[in-house]
Tab-separated table of C-alpha atoms and ligand atoms in Angstrom:
chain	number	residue	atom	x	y	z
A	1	UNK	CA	41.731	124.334	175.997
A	2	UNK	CA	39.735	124.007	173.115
A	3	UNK	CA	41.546	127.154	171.287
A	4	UNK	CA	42.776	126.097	167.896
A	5	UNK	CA	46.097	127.880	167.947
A	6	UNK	CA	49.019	127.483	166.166
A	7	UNK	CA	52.200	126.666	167.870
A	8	UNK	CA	54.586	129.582	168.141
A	9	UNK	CA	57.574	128.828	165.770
A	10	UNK	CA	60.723	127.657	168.259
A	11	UNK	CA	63.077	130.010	169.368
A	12	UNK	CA	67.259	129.210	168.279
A	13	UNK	CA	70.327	131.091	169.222
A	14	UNK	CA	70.929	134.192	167.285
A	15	UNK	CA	74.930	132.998	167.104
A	16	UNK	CA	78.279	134.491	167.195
A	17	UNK	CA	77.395	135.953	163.549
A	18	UNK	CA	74.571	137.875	163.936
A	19	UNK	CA	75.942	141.115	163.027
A	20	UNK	CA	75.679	139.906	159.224
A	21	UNK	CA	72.519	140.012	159.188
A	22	UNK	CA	71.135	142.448	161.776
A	23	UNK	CA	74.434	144.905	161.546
A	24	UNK	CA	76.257	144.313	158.365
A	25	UNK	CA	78.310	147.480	158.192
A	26	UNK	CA	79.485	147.118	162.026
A	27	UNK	CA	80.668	143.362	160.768
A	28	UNK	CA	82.711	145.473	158.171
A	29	UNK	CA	80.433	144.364	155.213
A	30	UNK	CA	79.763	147.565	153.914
A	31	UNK	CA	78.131	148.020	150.470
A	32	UNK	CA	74.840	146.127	151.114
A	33	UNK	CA	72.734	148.389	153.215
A	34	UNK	CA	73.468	152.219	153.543
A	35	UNK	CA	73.643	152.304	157.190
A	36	UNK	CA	72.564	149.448	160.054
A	37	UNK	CA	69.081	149.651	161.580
A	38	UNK	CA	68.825	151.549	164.826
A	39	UNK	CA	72.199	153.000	164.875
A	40	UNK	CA	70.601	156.292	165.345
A	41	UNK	CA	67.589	156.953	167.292
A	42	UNK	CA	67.833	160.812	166.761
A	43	UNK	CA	67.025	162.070	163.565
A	44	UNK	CA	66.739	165.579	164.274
A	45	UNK	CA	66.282	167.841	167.119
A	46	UNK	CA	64.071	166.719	169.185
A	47	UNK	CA	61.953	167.295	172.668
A	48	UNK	CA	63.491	166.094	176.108
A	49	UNK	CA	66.752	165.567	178.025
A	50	UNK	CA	69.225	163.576	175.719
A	51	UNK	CA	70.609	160.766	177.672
A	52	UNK	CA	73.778	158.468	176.831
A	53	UNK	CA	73.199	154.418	178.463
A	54	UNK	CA	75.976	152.222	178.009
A	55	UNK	CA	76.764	148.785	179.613
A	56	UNK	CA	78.014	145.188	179.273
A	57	UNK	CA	76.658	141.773	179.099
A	58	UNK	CA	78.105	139.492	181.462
A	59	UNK	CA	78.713	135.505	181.661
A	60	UNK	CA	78.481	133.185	184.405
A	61	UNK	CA	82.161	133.703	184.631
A	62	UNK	CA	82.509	137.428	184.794
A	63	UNK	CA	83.614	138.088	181.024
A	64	UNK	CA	82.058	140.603	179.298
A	65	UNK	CA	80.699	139.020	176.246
A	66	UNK	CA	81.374	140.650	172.821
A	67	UNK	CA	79.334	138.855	170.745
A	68	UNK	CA	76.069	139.806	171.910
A	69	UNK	CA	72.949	142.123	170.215
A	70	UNK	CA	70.781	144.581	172.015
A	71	UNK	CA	67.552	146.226	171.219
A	72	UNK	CA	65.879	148.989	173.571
A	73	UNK	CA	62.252	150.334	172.663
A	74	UNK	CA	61.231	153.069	174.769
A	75	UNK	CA	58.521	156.108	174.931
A	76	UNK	CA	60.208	159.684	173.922
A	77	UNK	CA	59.909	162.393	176.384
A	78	UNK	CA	56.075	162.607	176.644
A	79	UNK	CA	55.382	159.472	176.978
A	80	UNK	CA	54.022	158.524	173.213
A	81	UNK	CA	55.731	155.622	171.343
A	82	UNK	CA	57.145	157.087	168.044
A	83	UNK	CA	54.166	159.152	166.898
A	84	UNK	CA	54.777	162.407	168.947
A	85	UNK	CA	57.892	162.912	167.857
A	86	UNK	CA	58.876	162.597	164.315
A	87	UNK	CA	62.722	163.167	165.216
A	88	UNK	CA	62.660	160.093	167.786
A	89	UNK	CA	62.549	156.204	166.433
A	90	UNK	CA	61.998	154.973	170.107
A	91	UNK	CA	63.824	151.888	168.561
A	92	UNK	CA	67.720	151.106	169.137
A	93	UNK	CA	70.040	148.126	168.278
A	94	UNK	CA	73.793	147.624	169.157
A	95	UNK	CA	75.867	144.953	169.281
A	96	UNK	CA	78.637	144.489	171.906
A	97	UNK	CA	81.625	145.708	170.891
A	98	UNK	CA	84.015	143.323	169.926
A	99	UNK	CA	86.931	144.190	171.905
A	100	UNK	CA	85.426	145.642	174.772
A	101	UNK	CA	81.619	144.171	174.953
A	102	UNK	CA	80.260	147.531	175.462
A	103	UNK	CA	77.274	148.424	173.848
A	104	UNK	CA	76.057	152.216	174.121
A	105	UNK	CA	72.587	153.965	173.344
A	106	UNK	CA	72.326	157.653	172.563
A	107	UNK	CA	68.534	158.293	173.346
A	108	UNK	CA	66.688	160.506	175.339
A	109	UNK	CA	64.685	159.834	179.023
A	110	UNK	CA	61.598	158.539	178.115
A	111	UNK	CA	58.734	160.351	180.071
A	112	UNK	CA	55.800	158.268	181.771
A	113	UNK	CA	53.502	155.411	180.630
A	114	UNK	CA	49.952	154.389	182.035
A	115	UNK	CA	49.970	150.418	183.589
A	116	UNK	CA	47.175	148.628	182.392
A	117	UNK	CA	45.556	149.767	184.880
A	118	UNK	CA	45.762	153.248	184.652
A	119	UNK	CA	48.347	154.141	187.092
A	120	UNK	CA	51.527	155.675	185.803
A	121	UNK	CA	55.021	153.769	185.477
A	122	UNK	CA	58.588	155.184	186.036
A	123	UNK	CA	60.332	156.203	183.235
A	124	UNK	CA	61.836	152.790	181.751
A	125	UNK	CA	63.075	151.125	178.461
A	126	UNK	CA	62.467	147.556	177.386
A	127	UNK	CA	65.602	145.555	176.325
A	128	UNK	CA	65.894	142.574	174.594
A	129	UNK	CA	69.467	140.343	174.636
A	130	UNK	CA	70.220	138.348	172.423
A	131	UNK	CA	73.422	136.233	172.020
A	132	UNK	CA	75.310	132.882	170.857
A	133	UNK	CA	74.988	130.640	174.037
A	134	UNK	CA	71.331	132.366	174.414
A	135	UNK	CA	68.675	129.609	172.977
A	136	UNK	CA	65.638	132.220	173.658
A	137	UNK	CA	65.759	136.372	173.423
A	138	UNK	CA	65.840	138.046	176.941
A	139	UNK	CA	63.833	140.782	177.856
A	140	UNK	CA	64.466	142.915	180.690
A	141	UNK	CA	63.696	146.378	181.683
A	142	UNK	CA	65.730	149.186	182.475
A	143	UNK	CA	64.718	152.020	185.082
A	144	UNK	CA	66.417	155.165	186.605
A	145	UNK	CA	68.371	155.435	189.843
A	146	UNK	CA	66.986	159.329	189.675
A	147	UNK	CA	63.411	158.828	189.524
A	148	UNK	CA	63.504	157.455	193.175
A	149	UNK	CA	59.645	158.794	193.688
A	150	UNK	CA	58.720	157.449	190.445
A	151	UNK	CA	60.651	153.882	191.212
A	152	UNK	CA	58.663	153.625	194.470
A	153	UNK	CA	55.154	153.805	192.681
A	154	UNK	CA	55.860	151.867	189.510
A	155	UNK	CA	53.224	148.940	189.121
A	156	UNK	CA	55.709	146.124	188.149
A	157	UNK	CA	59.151	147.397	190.436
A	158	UNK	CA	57.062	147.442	193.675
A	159	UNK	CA	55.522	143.572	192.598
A	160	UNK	CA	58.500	142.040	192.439
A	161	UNK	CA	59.095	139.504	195.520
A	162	UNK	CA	62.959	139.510	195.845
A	163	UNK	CA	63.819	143.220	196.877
A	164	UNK	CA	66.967	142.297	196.411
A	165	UNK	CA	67.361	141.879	193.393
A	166	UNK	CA	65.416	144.852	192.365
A	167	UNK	CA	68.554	146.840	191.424
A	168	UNK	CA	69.791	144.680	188.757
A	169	UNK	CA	66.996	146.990	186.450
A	170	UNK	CA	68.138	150.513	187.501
A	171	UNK	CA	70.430	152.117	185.636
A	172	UNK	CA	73.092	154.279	187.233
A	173	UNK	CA	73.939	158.007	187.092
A	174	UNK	CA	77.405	158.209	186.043
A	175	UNK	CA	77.647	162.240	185.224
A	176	UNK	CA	74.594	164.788	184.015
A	177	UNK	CA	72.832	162.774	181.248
A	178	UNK	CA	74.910	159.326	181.399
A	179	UNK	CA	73.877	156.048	182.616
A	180	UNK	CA	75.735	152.184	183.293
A	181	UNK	CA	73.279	149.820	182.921
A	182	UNK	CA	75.683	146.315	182.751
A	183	UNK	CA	73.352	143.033	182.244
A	184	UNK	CA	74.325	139.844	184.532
A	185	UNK	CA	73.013	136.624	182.788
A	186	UNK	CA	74.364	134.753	185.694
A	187	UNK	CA	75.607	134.908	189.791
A	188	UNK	CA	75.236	137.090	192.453
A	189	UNK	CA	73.526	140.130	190.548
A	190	UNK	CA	71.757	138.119	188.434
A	191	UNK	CA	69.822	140.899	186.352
A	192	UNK	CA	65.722	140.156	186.670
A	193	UNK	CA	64.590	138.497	183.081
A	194	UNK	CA	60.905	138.546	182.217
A	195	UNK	CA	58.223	136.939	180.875
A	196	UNK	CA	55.766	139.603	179.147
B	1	UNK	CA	48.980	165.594	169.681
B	2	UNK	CA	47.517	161.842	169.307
B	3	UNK	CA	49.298	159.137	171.148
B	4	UNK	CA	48.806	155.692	169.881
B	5	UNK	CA	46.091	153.311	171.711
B	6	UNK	CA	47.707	149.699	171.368
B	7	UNK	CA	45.657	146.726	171.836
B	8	UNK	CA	45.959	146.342	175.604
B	9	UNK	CA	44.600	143.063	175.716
B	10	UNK	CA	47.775	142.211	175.608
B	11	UNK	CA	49.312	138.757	174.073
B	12	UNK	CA	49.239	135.442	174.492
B	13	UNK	CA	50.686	133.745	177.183
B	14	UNK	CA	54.340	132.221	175.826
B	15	UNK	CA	54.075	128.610	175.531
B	16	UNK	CA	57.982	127.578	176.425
B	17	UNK	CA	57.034	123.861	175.619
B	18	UNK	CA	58.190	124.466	171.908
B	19	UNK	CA	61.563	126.806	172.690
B	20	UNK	CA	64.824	125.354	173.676
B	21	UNK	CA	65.325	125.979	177.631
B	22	UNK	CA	67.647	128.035	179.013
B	23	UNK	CA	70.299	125.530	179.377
B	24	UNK	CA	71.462	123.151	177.194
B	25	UNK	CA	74.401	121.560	178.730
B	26	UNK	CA	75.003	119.528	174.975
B	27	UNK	CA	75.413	123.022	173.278
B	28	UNK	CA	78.386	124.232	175.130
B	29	UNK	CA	77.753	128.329	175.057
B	30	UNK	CA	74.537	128.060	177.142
B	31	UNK	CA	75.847	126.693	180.021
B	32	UNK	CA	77.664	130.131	181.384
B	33	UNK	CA	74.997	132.296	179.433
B	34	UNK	CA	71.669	130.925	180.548
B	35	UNK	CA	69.520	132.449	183.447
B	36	UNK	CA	69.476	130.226	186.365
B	37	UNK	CA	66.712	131.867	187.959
B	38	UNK	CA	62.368	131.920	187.043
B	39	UNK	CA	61.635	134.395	184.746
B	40	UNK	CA	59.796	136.945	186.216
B	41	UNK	CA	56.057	136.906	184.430
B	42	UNK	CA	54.093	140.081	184.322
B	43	UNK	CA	51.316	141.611	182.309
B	44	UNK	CA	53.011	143.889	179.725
B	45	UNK	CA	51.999	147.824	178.860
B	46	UNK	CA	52.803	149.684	175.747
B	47	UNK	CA	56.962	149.130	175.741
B	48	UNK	CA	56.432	145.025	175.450
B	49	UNK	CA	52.802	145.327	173.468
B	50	UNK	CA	54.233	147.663	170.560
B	51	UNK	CA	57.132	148.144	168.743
B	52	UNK	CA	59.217	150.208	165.803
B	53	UNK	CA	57.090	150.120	162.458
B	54	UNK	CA	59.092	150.108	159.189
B	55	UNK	CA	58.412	151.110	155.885
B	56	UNK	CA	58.798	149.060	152.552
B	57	UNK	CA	60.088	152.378	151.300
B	58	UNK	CA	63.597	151.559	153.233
B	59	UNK	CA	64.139	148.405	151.515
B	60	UNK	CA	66.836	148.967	148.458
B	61	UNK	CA	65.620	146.850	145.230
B	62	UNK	CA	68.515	143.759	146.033
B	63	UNK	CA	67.844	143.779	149.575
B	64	UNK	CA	66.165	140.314	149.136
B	65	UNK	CA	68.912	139.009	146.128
B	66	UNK	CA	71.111	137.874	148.356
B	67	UNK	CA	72.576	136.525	144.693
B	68	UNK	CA	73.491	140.014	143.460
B	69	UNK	CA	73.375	141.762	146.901
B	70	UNK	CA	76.879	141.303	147.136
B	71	UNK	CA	78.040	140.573	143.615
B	72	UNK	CA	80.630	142.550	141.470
B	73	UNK	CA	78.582	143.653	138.491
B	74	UNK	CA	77.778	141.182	135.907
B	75	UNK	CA	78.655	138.143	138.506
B	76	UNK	CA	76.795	136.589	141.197
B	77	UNK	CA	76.991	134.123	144.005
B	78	UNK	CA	78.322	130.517	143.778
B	79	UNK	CA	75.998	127.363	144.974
B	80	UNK	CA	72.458	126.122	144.063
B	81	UNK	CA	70.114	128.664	143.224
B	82	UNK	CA	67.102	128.493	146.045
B	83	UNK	CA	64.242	131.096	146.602
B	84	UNK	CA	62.938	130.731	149.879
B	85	UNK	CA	59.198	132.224	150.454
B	86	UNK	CA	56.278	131.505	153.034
B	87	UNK	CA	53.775	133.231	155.125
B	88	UNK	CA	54.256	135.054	158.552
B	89	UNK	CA	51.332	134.159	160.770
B	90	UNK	CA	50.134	134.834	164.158
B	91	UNK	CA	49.279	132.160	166.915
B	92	UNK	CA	45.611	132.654	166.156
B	93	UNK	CA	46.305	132.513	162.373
B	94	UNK	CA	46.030	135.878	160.919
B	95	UNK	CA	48.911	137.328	159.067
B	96	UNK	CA	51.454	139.295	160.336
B	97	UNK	CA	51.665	142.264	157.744
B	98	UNK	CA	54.556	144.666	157.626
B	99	UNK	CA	56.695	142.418	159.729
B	100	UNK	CA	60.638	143.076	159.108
B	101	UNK	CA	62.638	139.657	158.603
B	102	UNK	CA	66.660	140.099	158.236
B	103	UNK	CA	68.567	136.573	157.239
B	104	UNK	CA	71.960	135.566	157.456
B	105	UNK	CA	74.177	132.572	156.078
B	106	UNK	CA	76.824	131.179	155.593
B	107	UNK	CA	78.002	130.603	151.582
B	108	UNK	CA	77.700	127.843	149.517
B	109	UNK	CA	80.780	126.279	151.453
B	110	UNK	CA	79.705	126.966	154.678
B	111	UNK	CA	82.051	129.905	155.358
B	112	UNK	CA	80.104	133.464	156.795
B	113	UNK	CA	81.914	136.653	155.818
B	114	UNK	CA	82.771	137.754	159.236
B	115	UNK	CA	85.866	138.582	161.019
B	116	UNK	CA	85.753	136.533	163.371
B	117	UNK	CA	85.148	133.207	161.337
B	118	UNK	CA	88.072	131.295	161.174
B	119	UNK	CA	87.004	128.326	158.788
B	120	UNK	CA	89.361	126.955	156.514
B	121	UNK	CA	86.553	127.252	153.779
B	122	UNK	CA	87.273	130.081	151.098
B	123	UNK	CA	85.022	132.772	150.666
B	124	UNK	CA	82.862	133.573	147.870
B	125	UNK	CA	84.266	137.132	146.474
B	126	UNK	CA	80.630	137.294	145.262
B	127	UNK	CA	78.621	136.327	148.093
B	128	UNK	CA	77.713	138.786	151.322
B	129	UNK	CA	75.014	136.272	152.786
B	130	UNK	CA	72.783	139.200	154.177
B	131	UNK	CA	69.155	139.790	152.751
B	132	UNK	CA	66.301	141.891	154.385
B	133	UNK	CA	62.563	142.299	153.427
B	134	UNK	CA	58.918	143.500	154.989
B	135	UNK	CA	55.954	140.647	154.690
B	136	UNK	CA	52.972	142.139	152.702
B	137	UNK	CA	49.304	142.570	153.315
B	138	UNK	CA	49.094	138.920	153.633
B	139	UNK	CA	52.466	138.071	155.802
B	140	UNK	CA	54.008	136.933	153.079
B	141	UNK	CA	57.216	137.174	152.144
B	142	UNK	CA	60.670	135.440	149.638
B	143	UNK	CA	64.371	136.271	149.023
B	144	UNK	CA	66.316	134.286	146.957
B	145	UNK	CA	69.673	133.057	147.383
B	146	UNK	CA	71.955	129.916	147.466
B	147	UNK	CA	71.790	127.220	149.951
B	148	UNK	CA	74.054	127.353	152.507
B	149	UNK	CA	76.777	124.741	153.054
B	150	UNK	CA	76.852	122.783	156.807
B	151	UNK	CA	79.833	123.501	158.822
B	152	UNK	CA	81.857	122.432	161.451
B	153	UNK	CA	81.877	124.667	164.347
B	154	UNK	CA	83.864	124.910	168.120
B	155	UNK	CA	81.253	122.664	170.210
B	156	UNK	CA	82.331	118.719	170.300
B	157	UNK	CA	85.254	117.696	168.339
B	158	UNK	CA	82.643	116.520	165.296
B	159	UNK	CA	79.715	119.115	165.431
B	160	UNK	CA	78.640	119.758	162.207
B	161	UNK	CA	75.891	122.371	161.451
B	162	UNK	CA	73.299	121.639	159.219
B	163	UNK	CA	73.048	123.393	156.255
B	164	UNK	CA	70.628	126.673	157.613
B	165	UNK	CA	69.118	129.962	157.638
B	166	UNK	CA	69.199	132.658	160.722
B	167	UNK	CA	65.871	134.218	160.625
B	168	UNK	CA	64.983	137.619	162.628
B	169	UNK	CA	61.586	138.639	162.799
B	170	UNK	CA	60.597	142.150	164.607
B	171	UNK	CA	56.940	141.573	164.369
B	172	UNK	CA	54.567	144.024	165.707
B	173	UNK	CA	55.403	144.351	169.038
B	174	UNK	CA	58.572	144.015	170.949
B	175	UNK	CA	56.664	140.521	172.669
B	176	UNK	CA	56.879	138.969	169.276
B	177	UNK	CA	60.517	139.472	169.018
B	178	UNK	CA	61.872	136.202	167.810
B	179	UNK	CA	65.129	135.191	166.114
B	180	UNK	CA	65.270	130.859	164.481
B	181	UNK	CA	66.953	129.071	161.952
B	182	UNK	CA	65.374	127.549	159.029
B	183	UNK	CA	66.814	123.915	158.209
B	184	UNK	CA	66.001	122.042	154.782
B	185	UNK	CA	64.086	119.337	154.202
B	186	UNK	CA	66.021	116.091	154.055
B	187	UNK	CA	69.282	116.812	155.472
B	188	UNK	CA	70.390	114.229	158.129
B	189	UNK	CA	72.594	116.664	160.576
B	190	UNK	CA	69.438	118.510	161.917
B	191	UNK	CA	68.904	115.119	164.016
B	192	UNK	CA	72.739	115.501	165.365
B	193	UNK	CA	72.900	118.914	166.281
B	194	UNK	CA	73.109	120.101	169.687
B	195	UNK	CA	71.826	123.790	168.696
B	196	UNK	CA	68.897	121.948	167.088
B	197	UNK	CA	68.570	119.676	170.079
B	198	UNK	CA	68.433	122.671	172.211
B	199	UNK	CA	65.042	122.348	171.431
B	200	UNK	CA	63.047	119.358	173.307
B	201	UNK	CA	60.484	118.208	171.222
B	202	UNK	CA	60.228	116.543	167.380
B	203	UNK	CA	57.165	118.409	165.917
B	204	UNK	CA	58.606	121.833	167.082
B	205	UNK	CA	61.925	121.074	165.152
B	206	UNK	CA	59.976	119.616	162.015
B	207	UNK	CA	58.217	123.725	161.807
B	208	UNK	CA	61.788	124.551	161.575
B	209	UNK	CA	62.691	122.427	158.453
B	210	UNK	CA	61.799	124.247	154.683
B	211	UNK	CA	59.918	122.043	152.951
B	212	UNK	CA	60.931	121.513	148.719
B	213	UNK	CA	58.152	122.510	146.383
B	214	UNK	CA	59.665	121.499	143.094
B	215	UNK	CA	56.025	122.185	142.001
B	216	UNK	CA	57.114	126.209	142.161
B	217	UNK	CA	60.561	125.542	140.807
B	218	UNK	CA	61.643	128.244	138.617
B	219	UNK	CA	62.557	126.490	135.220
B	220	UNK	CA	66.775	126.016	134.565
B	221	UNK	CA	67.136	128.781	137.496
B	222	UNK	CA	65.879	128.248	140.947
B	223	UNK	CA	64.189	125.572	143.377
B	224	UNK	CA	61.880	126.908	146.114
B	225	UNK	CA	61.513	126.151	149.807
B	226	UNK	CA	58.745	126.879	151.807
B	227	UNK	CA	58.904	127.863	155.456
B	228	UNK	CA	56.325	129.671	157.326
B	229	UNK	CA	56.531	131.029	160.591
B	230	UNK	CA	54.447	131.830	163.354
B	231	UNK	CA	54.685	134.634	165.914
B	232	UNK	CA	53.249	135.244	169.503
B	233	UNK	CA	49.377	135.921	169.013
B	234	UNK	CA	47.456	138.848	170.362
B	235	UNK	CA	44.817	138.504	172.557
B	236	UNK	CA	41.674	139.128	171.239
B	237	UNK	CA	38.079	138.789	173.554
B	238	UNK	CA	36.297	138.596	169.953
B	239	UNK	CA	38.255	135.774	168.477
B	240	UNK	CA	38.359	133.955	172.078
B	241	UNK	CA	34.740	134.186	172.281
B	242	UNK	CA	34.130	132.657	168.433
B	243	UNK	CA	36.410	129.666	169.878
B	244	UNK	CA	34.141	129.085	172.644
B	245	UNK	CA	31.581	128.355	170.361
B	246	UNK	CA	33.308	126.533	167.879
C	301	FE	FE1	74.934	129.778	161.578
């Protein structure tokens, strides 16, 4: 490699605090910013069938871990990333609860995206983890236990090797527009991690 | 109705040599919170090669004070006065414009305003330790604030933090996601942390250490530390090509 390129700058845990800086008014510091980035994706009224995702992050051990940030970036309902729809951000962020480590995402089902190559994915939404005990932000992908058809076509889902592990990126139906999507960073459902 | 073409060349493949693995047995937390298996590599599409654009417009005028940001009026923060500044850059060099950094710290003492902190170290009534800005045309970027004091923390029974910055950086895409910590120049507990030893390999930890540029000191107020950062590069055939001829 003869490619002069600069060395990207090293990855280090985001920590137990980083609601200060990313969520301020969530860590009860109010005053500073008027309201914490992608708390709302909705701005408006806006095309598509409004969906509710929530979830946990889980250890090695089985605890739900409250101290963790997520981010989802996703296409709104026809497919186009935050142009099409004025209403939409595309972009969400929020941190585990606390208490409970939930985390929950008011959004709506994104519709489909062209592979590289053309061919059309299944509806998903790209999530990124981050956490104290995590030394480098994971990114996964979450997909929809209702778009079966769409599942079995999708360019990356029908790639991956291990079939059985497949599941750990497919959200579940809980009732008309709500999905679990829990995130395993360790043991026997292991959620897939990538490397994009 | 115009959808957005990204760049589907696509980025650079991540280099892991320079980030910390996934487990770290000396850094306690990793250990039940690390993958254990491969991560899975794939070409990305439009969800990994874009990402959420914002707007200088959204920044309030103290957003980067973190000084005042927090302060009653007419007061400010407690500790050395420091203005931080550098340059965002890509992999292949070029600036990253419009990128959104957030930062976080502890106070002067070492104690974060959070609820969960439980450091014997007072707060600073004046002192928030959040700050936010956008880099500019040229990737640049500064906030000013106090240095941070090192602190002990629940790892081994002596773990000490150095004396650091959390750093967030959205980028342009969601692949150039990244979150660090900026150390300072000089201070002898970068070399004994486990968080910093996460990561295997001395010149990667030096690009995390601001360097002092008394040269840019602002007189009887502020000195100034320089840190630049790099994000993931984007592919580009045109660039690549140059290189092959260079
Ligand atoms: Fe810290």
């Amino acid at each position: 490699m003869s490619q002069k390129l600069l060395r990207e700058t090293s990855s280090q845990t985001a920590g137990p605090y980083v609601h200060i800086g990313c969520t301020p008014n969530f860590a009860e510091m109010s005053g500073v910013y008027d309201e914490d980035l992608g708390a709302k994706m909705k701005t408006g009224p806006i095309k598509g069938e409004e969906i509710t995702i929530t979830g946990q992050v889980f250890d090695g051990t089985g605890m739900a871990i409250r101290d963790a940030m997520i981010e989802i970036w996703q296409a709104d309902a026809d497919g186009g990333f935050a142009l099409t729809e004025s209403n939409f951000t595309g972009w969400g962020r929020c941190p585990t609860d606390m208490e409970t480590g939930q985390f929950q995402f008011d959004t709506v089902k994104p519709g489909q995206v062209p592979y590289m190559d053309g061919r059309l994915q299944a509806p998903h939404i790209t999530v990124w983890i981050v956490a104290r005990g995590i030394n480098l932000g994971l990114h996964t992908r979450l997909y929809f236990d209702d778009e079966a058809k769409a599942n079995a076509a999708d360019p990356i889902l029908t790639k991956i090797e291990h079939r059985n592990r497949v599941p750990t990126l497919i959200a579940k139906k809980q009732s008309s527009g709500s999905y679990l999507f829990d995130i395993h960073l360790q043991g026997e459902h292991e959620t897939i991690f990538f490397d994009m | 109705m115009t959808h957005k073409s990204p760049n589907q060349n696509g980025f650079l493949v991540r280099n892991h040599d320079g980030h910390p693995a996934a487990l770290t047995p000396a850094y306690k937390s990793s250990v039940t919170r690390s993958p254990t298996k491969p991560l899975l590599s794939f070409p990305g599409s439009m969800g990994e090669q874009t990402g959420p654009v914002f707007g200088h417009d959204m920044l309030g005028p103290l957003d980067k004070d973190l000084i005042l940001n927090f302060a009653q009026p007419g007061e400010m923060a407690l500790g050395p006065r420091i203005i931080v500044r550098g340059r965002v850059l890509d992999q292949t060099g070029r600036p990253v414009p419009n990128c959104l950094i957030e930062v976080w710290q502890a106070n002067a003492g070492g104690r974060y305003r959070h609820k969960n902190e439980a450091y014997l170290a007072p707060l600073d009534p004046n002192f928030g330790g959040c700050g936010r800005m956008i880099t500019d045309e040229n990737g640049a970027y500064e906030f000013r604030t106090v240095t941070p004091g090192p602190y002990p923390w629940p790892n081994g029974m002596a773990d000490w933090r150095p004396a650091h910055i959390h750093f967030s950086l959205m980028g342009q895409a969601f692949s150039q996601r990244l979150i660090t910590q900026m150390y300072f120049e000089g201070d002898p507990m970068i070399w004994q942390c486990p968080i910093v030893g996460s990561i295997d390999d001395t010149e990667a930890i030096k690009s995390l250490v601001a360097s002092l540029d008394m040269a840019e000191a602002v007189p009887m107020d502020a000195r100034v530390y320089k840190f630049d950062i790099v994000l993931r590069g984007r592919r580009q055939t045109f660039f690549e090509n140059r290189w092959e001829g260079l």
